[in-house]
Short mmCIF file of C-alpha atoms in Angstrom, two decimals:
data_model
loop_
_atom_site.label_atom_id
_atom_site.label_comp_id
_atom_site.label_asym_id
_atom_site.label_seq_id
_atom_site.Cartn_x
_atom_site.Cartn_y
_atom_site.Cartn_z
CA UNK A 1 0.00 0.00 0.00
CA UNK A 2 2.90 2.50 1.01
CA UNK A 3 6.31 2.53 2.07
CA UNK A 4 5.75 4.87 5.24
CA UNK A 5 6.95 3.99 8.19
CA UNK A 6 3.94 3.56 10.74
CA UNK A 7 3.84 3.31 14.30
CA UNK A 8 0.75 3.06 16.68
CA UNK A 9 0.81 4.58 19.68
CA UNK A 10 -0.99 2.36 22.89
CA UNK A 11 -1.19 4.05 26.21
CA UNK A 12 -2.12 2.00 28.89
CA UNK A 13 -2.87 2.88 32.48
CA UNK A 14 -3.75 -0.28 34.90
CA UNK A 15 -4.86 -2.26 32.02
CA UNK A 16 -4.27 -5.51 32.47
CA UNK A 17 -7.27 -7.32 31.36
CA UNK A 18 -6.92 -5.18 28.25
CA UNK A 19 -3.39 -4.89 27.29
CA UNK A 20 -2.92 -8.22 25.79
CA UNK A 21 -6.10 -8.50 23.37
CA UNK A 22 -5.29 -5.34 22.15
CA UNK A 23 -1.84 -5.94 21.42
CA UNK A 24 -3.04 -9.75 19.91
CA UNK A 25 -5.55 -7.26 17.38
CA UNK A 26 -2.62 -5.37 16.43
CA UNK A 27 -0.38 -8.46 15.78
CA UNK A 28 -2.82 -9.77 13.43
CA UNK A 29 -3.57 -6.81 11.62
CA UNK A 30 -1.88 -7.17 8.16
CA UNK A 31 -3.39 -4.76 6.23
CA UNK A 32 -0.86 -2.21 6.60
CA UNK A 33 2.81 -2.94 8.07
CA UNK A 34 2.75 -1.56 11.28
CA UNK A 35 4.98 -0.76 14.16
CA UNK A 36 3.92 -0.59 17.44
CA UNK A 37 4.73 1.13 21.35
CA UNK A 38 3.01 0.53 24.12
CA UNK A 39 3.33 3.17 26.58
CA UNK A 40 2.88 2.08 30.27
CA UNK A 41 1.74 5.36 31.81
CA UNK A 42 2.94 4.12 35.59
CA UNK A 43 0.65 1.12 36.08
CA UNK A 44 -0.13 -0.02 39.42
CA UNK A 45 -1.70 -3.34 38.24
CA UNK A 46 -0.39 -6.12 36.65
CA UNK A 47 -0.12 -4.38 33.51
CA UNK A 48 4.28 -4.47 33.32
CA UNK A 49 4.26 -7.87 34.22
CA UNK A 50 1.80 -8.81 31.09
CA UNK A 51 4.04 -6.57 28.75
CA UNK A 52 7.19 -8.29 29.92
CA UNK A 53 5.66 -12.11 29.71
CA UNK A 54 4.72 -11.68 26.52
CA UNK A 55 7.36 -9.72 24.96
CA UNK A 56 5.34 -6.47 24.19
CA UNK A 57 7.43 -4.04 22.71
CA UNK A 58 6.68 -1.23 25.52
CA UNK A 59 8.10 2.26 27.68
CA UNK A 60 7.42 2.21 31.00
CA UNK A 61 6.75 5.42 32.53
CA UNK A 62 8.39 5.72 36.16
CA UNK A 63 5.10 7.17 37.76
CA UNK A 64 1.36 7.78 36.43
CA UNK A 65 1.42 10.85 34.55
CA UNK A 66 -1.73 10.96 32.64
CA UNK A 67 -3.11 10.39 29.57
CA UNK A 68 -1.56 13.39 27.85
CA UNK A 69 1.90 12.93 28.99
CA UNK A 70 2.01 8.96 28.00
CA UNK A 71 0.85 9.90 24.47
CA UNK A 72 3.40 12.89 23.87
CA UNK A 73 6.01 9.90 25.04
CA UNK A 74 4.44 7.92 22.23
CA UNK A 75 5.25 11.00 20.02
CA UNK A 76 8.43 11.25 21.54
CA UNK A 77 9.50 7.78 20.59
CA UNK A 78 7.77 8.26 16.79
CA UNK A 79 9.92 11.30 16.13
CA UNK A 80 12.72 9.83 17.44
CA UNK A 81 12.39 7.04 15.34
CA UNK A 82 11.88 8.73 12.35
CA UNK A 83 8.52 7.54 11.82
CA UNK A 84 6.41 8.75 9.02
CA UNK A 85 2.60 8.30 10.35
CA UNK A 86 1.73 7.58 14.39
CA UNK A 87 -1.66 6.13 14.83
CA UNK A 88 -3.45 6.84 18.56
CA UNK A 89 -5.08 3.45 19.71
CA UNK A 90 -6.46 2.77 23.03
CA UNK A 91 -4.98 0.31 25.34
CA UNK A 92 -8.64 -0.79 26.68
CA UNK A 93 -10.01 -2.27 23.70
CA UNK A 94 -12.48 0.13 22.33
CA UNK A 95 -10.85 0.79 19.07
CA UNK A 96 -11.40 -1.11 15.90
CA UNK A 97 -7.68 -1.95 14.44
CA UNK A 98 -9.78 -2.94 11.30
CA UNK A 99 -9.97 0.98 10.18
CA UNK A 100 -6.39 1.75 10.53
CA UNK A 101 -5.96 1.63 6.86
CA UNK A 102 -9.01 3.79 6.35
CA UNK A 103 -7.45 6.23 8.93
CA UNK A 104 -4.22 7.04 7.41
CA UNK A 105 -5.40 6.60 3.57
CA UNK A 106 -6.03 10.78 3.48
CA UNK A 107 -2.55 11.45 5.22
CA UNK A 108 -1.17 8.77 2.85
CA UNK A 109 -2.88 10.96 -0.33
CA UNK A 110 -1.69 13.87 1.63
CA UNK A 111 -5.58 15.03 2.01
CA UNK A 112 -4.83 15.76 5.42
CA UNK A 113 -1.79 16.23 8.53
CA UNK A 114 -4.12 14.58 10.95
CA UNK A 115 -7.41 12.42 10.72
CA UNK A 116 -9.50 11.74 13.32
CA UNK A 117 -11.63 8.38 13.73
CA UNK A 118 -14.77 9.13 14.50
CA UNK A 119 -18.41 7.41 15.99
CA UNK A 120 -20.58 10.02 15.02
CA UNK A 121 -20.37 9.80 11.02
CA UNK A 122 -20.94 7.42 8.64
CA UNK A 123 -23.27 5.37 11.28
CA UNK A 124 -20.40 2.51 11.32
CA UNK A 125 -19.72 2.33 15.28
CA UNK A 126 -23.09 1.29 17.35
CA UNK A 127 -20.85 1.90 20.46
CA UNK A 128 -21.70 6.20 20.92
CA UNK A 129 -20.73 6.65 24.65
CA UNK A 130 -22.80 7.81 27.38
CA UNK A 131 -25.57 10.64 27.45
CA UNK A 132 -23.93 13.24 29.39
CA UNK A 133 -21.01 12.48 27.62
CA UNK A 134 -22.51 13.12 23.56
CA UNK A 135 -23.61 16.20 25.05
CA UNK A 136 -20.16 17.14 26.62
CA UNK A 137 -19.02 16.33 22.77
CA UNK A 138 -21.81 18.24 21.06
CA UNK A 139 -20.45 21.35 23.41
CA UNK A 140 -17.05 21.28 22.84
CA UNK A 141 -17.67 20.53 19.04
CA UNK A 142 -20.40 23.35 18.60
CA UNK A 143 -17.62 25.30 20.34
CA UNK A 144 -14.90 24.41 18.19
CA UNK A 145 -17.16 25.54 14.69
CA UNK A 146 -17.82 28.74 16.51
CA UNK A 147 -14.51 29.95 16.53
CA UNK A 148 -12.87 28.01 13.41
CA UNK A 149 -15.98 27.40 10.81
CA UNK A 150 -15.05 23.51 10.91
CA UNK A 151 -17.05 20.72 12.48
CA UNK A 152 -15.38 17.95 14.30
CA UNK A 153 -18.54 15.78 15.59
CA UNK A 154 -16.23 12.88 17.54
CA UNK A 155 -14.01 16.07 19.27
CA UNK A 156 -12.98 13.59 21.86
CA UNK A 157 -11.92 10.58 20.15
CA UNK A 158 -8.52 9.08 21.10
CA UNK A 159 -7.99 7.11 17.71
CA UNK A 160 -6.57 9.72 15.59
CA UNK A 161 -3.45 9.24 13.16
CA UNK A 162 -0.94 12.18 12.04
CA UNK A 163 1.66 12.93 9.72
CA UNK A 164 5.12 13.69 10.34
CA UNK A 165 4.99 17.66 11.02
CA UNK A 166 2.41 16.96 13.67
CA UNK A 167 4.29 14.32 15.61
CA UNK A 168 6.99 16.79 15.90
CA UNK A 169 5.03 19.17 17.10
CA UNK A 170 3.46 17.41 19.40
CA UNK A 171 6.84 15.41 20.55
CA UNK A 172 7.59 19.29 21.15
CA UNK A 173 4.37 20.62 22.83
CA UNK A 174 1.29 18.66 23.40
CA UNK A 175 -1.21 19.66 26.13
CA UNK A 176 -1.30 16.89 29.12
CA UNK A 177 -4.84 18.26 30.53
CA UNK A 178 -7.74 17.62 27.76
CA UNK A 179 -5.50 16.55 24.84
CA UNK A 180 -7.56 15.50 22.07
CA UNK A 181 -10.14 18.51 22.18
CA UNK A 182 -7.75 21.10 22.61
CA UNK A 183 -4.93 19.28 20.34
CA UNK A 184 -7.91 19.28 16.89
CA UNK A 185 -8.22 22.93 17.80
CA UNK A 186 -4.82 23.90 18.03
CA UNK A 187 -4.17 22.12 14.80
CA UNK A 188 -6.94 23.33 12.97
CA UNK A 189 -6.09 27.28 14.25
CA UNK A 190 -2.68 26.97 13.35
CA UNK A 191 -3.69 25.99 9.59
CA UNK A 192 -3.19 22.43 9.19
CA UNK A 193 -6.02 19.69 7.36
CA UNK A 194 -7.74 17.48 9.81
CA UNK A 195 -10.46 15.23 8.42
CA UNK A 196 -12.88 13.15 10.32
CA UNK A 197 -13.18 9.37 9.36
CA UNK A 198 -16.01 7.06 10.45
CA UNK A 199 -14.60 4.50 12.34
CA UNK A 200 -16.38 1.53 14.80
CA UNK A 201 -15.34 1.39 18.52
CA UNK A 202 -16.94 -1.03 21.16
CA UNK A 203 -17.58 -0.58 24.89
CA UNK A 204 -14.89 -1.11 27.51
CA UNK A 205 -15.31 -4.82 28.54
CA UNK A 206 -13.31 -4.52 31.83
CA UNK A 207 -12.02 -2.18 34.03
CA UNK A 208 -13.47 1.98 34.43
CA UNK A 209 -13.86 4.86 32.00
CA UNK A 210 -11.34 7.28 33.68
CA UNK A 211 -14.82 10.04 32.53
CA UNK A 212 -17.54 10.01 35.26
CA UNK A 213 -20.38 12.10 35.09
CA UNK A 214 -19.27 14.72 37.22
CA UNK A 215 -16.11 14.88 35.75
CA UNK A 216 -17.73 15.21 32.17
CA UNK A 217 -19.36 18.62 33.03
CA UNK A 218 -15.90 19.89 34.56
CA UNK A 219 -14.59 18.48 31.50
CA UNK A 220 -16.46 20.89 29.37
CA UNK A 221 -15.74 23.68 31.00
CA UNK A 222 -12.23 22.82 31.44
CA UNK A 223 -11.75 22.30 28.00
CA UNK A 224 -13.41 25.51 26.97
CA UNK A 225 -10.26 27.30 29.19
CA UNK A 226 -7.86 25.73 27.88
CA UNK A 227 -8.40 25.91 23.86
CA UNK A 228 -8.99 29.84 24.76
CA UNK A 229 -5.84 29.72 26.39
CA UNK A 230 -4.09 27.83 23.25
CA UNK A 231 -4.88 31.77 21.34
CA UNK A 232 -2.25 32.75 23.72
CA UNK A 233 0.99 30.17 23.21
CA UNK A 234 0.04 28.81 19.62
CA UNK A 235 2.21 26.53 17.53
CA UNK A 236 5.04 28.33 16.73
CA UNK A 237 5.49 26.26 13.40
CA UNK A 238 1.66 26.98 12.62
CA UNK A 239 0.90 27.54 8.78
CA UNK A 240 -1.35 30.87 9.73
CA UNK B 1 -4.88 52.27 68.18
CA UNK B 2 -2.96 49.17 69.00
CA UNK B 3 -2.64 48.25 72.76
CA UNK B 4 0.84 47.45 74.26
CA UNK B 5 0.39 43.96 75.40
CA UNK B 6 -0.87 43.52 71.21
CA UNK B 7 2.47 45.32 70.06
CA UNK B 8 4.43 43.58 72.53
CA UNK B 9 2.76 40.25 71.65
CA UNK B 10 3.32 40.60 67.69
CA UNK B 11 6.87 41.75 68.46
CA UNK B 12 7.42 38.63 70.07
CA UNK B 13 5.71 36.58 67.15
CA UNK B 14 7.69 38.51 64.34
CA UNK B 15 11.38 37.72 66.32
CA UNK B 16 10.46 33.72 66.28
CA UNK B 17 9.11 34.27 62.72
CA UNK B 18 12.87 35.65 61.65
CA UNK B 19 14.37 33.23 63.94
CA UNK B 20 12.79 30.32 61.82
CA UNK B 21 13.82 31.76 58.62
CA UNK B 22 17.11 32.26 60.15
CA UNK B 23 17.24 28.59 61.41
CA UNK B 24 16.02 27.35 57.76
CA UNK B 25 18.70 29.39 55.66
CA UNK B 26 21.02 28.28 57.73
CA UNK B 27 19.96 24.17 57.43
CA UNK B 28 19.81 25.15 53.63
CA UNK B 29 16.23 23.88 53.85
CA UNK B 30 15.47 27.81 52.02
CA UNK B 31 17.34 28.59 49.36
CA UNK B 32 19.39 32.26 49.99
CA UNK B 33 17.93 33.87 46.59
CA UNK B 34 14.13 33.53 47.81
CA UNK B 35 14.53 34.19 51.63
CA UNK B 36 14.95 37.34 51.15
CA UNK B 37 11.43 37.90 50.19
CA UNK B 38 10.32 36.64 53.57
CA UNK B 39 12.66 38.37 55.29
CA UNK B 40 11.53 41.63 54.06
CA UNK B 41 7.94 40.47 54.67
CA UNK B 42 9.11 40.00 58.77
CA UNK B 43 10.52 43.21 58.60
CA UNK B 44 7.37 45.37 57.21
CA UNK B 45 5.43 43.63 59.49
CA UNK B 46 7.89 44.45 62.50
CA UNK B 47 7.85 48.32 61.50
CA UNK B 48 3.90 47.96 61.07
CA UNK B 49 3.45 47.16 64.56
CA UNK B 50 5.23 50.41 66.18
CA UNK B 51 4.30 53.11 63.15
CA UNK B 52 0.30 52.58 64.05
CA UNK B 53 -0.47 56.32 64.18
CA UNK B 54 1.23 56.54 60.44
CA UNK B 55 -0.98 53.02 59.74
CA UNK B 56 -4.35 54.68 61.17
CA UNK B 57 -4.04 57.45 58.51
CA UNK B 58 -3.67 55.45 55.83
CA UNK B 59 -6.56 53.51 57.61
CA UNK B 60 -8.17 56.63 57.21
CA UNK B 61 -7.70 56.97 53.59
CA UNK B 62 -8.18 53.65 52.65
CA UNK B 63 -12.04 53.94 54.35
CA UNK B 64 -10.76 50.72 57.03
CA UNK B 65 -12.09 51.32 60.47
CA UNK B 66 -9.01 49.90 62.40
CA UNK B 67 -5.27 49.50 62.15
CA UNK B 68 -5.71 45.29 63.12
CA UNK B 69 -7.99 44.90 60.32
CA UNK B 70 -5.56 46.75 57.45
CA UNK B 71 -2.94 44.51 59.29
CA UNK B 72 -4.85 41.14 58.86
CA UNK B 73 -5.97 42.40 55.06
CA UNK B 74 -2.50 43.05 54.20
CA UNK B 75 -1.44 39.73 55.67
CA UNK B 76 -4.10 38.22 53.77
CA UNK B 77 -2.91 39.52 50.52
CA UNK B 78 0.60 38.61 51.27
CA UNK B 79 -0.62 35.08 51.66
CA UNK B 80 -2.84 34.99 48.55
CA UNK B 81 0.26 35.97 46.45
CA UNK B 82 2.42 33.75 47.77
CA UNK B 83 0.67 30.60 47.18
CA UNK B 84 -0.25 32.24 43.84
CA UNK B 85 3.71 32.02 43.52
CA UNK B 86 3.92 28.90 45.03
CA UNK B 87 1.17 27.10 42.51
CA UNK B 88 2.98 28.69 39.71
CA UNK B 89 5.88 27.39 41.02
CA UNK B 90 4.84 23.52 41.53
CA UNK B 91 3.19 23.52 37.66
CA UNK B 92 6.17 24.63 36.56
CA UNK B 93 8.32 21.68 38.42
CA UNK B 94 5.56 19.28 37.80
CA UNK B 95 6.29 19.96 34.32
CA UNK B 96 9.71 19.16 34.32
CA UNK B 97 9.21 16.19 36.40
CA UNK B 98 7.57 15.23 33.66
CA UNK B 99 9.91 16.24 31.12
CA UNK B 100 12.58 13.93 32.89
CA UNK B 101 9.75 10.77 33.04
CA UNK B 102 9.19 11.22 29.67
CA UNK B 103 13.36 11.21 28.90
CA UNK B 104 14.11 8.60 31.25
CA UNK B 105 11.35 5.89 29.36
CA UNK B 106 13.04 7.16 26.29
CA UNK B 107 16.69 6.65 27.05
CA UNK B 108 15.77 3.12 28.89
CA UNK B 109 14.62 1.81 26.07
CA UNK B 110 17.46 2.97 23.59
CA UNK B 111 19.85 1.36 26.07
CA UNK B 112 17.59 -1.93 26.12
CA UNK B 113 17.46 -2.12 22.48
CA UNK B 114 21.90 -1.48 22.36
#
C-alpha cells in the first residue's frame, strides 16, 4: 500500500485485562505494516508484568502521569524514530484496528496532517458513549465551529493518526490536561487539514472509563479554558 | 490604636518568625535567593506594629475602620500571592518532572534495544 513507516501509539494505564487483546488485534492486523509502542503510563496493576511475559514491545513510565503525557512519550519515541505516520489506539479495547488503513489513507494521499476516527459519522460504530457524555461532545464541538468554521462531531476521540509535522510538534508541545479537544483545535487554528473518518469502537469490557459524570461537566468547561488559552501560546510552526 | 500587650505580643511573634527563617537558611532547607522575600515580609510587618499612628491614617484613607484589620488584610494579601507564587511554582516543576519521566522511558529503552 505505502512505504511509510507507521507506528501506533498504545497508552495503557492499569490495564491488564486489556493490554494483551489489544496488542493480539494489532499483531494480526496485516493490512498495513505496522509498528507498534506501548506506553505504560505508571501502572499499578499487573499491567508491566503482562508486557514483559509476553514480549510487548513497551516504555514504562516511572510514575502515572496521565493520559496526555504517555501519548506525547508515544510522540516522543515516533519522532525519534523517524517515523512517518503515528496512529493513537487505546490500550482498553475500544478501538477497531480494522480501520487503521481507512485512517491514514487521506494522510497517505496527503488530504490531510491529521485524521480523526470518528463514531458520530458514517453510522459505522453502534458503540456512541454515554448521554452526558454526547452532550459534553456536542459542546465542545459546537464550540470548536464557533470559533474556526469547521465541524469535528467525535471532538474527543482518542484514535486519531498524524503525519510527520504533527508528531513533531506534538513530541515538542502537546497539552497533558484535555488533549484530544484542545490538540484538533490547536491544529486546525494553526492551519493544518484534519479530516474526520467514520470508524467503529466497542464498549470497555473490563475495568473503568477514567470520565464520570461529574467529571464530564468539569470536563467541558475545562476544556473551553484551555483551547482559549491555546490563542495565547500557539504553535510556533503553525501555517497561519 | 494598638494596645501594648498587642504590640508587645506581635513583636514577640515577628522575632520567632525571623528566627525560623534564620534557622532554615542556615539548614539550607530555604534557598538564599528567595529568603529574602520573607525576610523583608518580617521586617514590614515588624515596623507595622510600632508606626500605628502613620498606619491609622492610611486607615483613614483607605475607608478601614481599624489598624488590626488593614494589618490582617495586608497579611491576607501577602498570603494569597504567595501561594499564587507557590502554585505557579509547583506547575512549573511538575512539568519538568515530567519532562525527565518522559526522557528517562526514552533513554531506557534505547539502552535496552543497544
Amino acid at each position: 500500500m505505502n512505504n511509510k513507516k507507521i507506528l501506533i501509539i498504545i497508552p495503557a494505564y492499569n490495564e491488564e485485562k486489556n493490554i494483551l487483546s489489544t496488542f493480539e488485534s494489532v499483531k494480526k492486523y496485516k493490512k498495513v505494516k505496522l509498528d507498534y509502542i506501548v506506553i505504560n503510563d505508571g501502572s499499578k496493576d499487573l499491567t508491566e508484568k503482562v508486557l514483559q511475559e509476553n514480549k510487548i514491545n513497551h516504555l514504562t513510565l516511572p510514575f502515572n502521569m496521565g493520559i496526555g503525557a504517555a501519548v506525547q512519550t508515544g510522540y516522543k519515541y515516533a519522532f525519534n524514530n523517524n517515523y512517518d505516520i503515528a496512529i493513537q489506539f487505546d490500550g482498553d479495547g475500544q478501538h477497531d484496528i480494522n480501520y487503521v488503513e481507512k485512517l491514514i489513507d487521506p494522510i497517505i494521499n496527503n488530504k490531510a496532517n491529521m485524521t480523526i476516527g470518528s463514531r458520530y459519522i458514517e453510522n459505522i460504530s453502534k458503540f456512541k458513549s454515554s448521554f452526558s457524555r454526547q452532550l459534553g461532545i456536542k459542546l465542545i464541538s459546537s464550540f470548536i465551529k464557533i470559533l474556526t468554521g469547521i465541524k469535528i462531531k467525535d471532538v474527543t476521540s482518542g484514535y486519531r493518526a498524524v503525519d510527520r509535522t504533527i508528531i513533531k510538534l506534538f513530541s515538542l508541545d502537546y497539552p497533558h490536561e484535555y488533549p484530544e479537544p484542545v490538540t484538533n483545535y490547536s491544529i486546525l487554528k494553526s492551519g493544518y487539514k484534519v479530516k474526520e473518518v467514520g470508524v467503529n469502537m466497542y464498549a470497555r469490557t473490563n475495568g473503568k472509563s477514567s470520565i464520570n459524570f461529574v467529571k464530564s461537566i468539569y470536563y467541558v468547561f475545562n476544556v473551553f479554558i484551555s483551547i482559549l488559552l491555546f490563542n495565547f501560546k500557539p504553535y510556533k510552526e503553525g501555517k497561519k | 490604636m494598638i494596645s501594648v500587650n498587642l504590640k508587645i505580643f506581635l513583636a514577640i511573634i515577628t522575632v520567632i518568625y525571623f528566627i525560623i527563617i534564620l534557622i532554615a537558611i542556615k539548614k539550607q532547607t530555604m534557598p538564599v535567593k528567595s529568603s529574602v522575600l520573607w525576610i523583608v515580609f518580617g521586617v514590614i510587618m515588624f515596623i507595622s506594629i510600632f508606626i500605628t499612628p502613620l498606619l491609622s491614617k492610611l486607615c483613614d484613607f483607605i475607608g478601614i475602620e481599624k489598624v488590626s484589620n488593614l494589618l490582617l488584610f495586608c497579611g491576607f494579601m501577602a498570603l494569597l500571592i504567595l501561594s499564587f507564587d507557590l502554585y505557579k511554582l509547583n506547575y512549573q516543576l511538575k512539568k519538568k518532572i515530567v519532562a525527565l519521566g518522559q526522557e528517562l522511558a526514552l533513554l531506557k529503552d534505547e539502552v535496552k534495544n543497544k
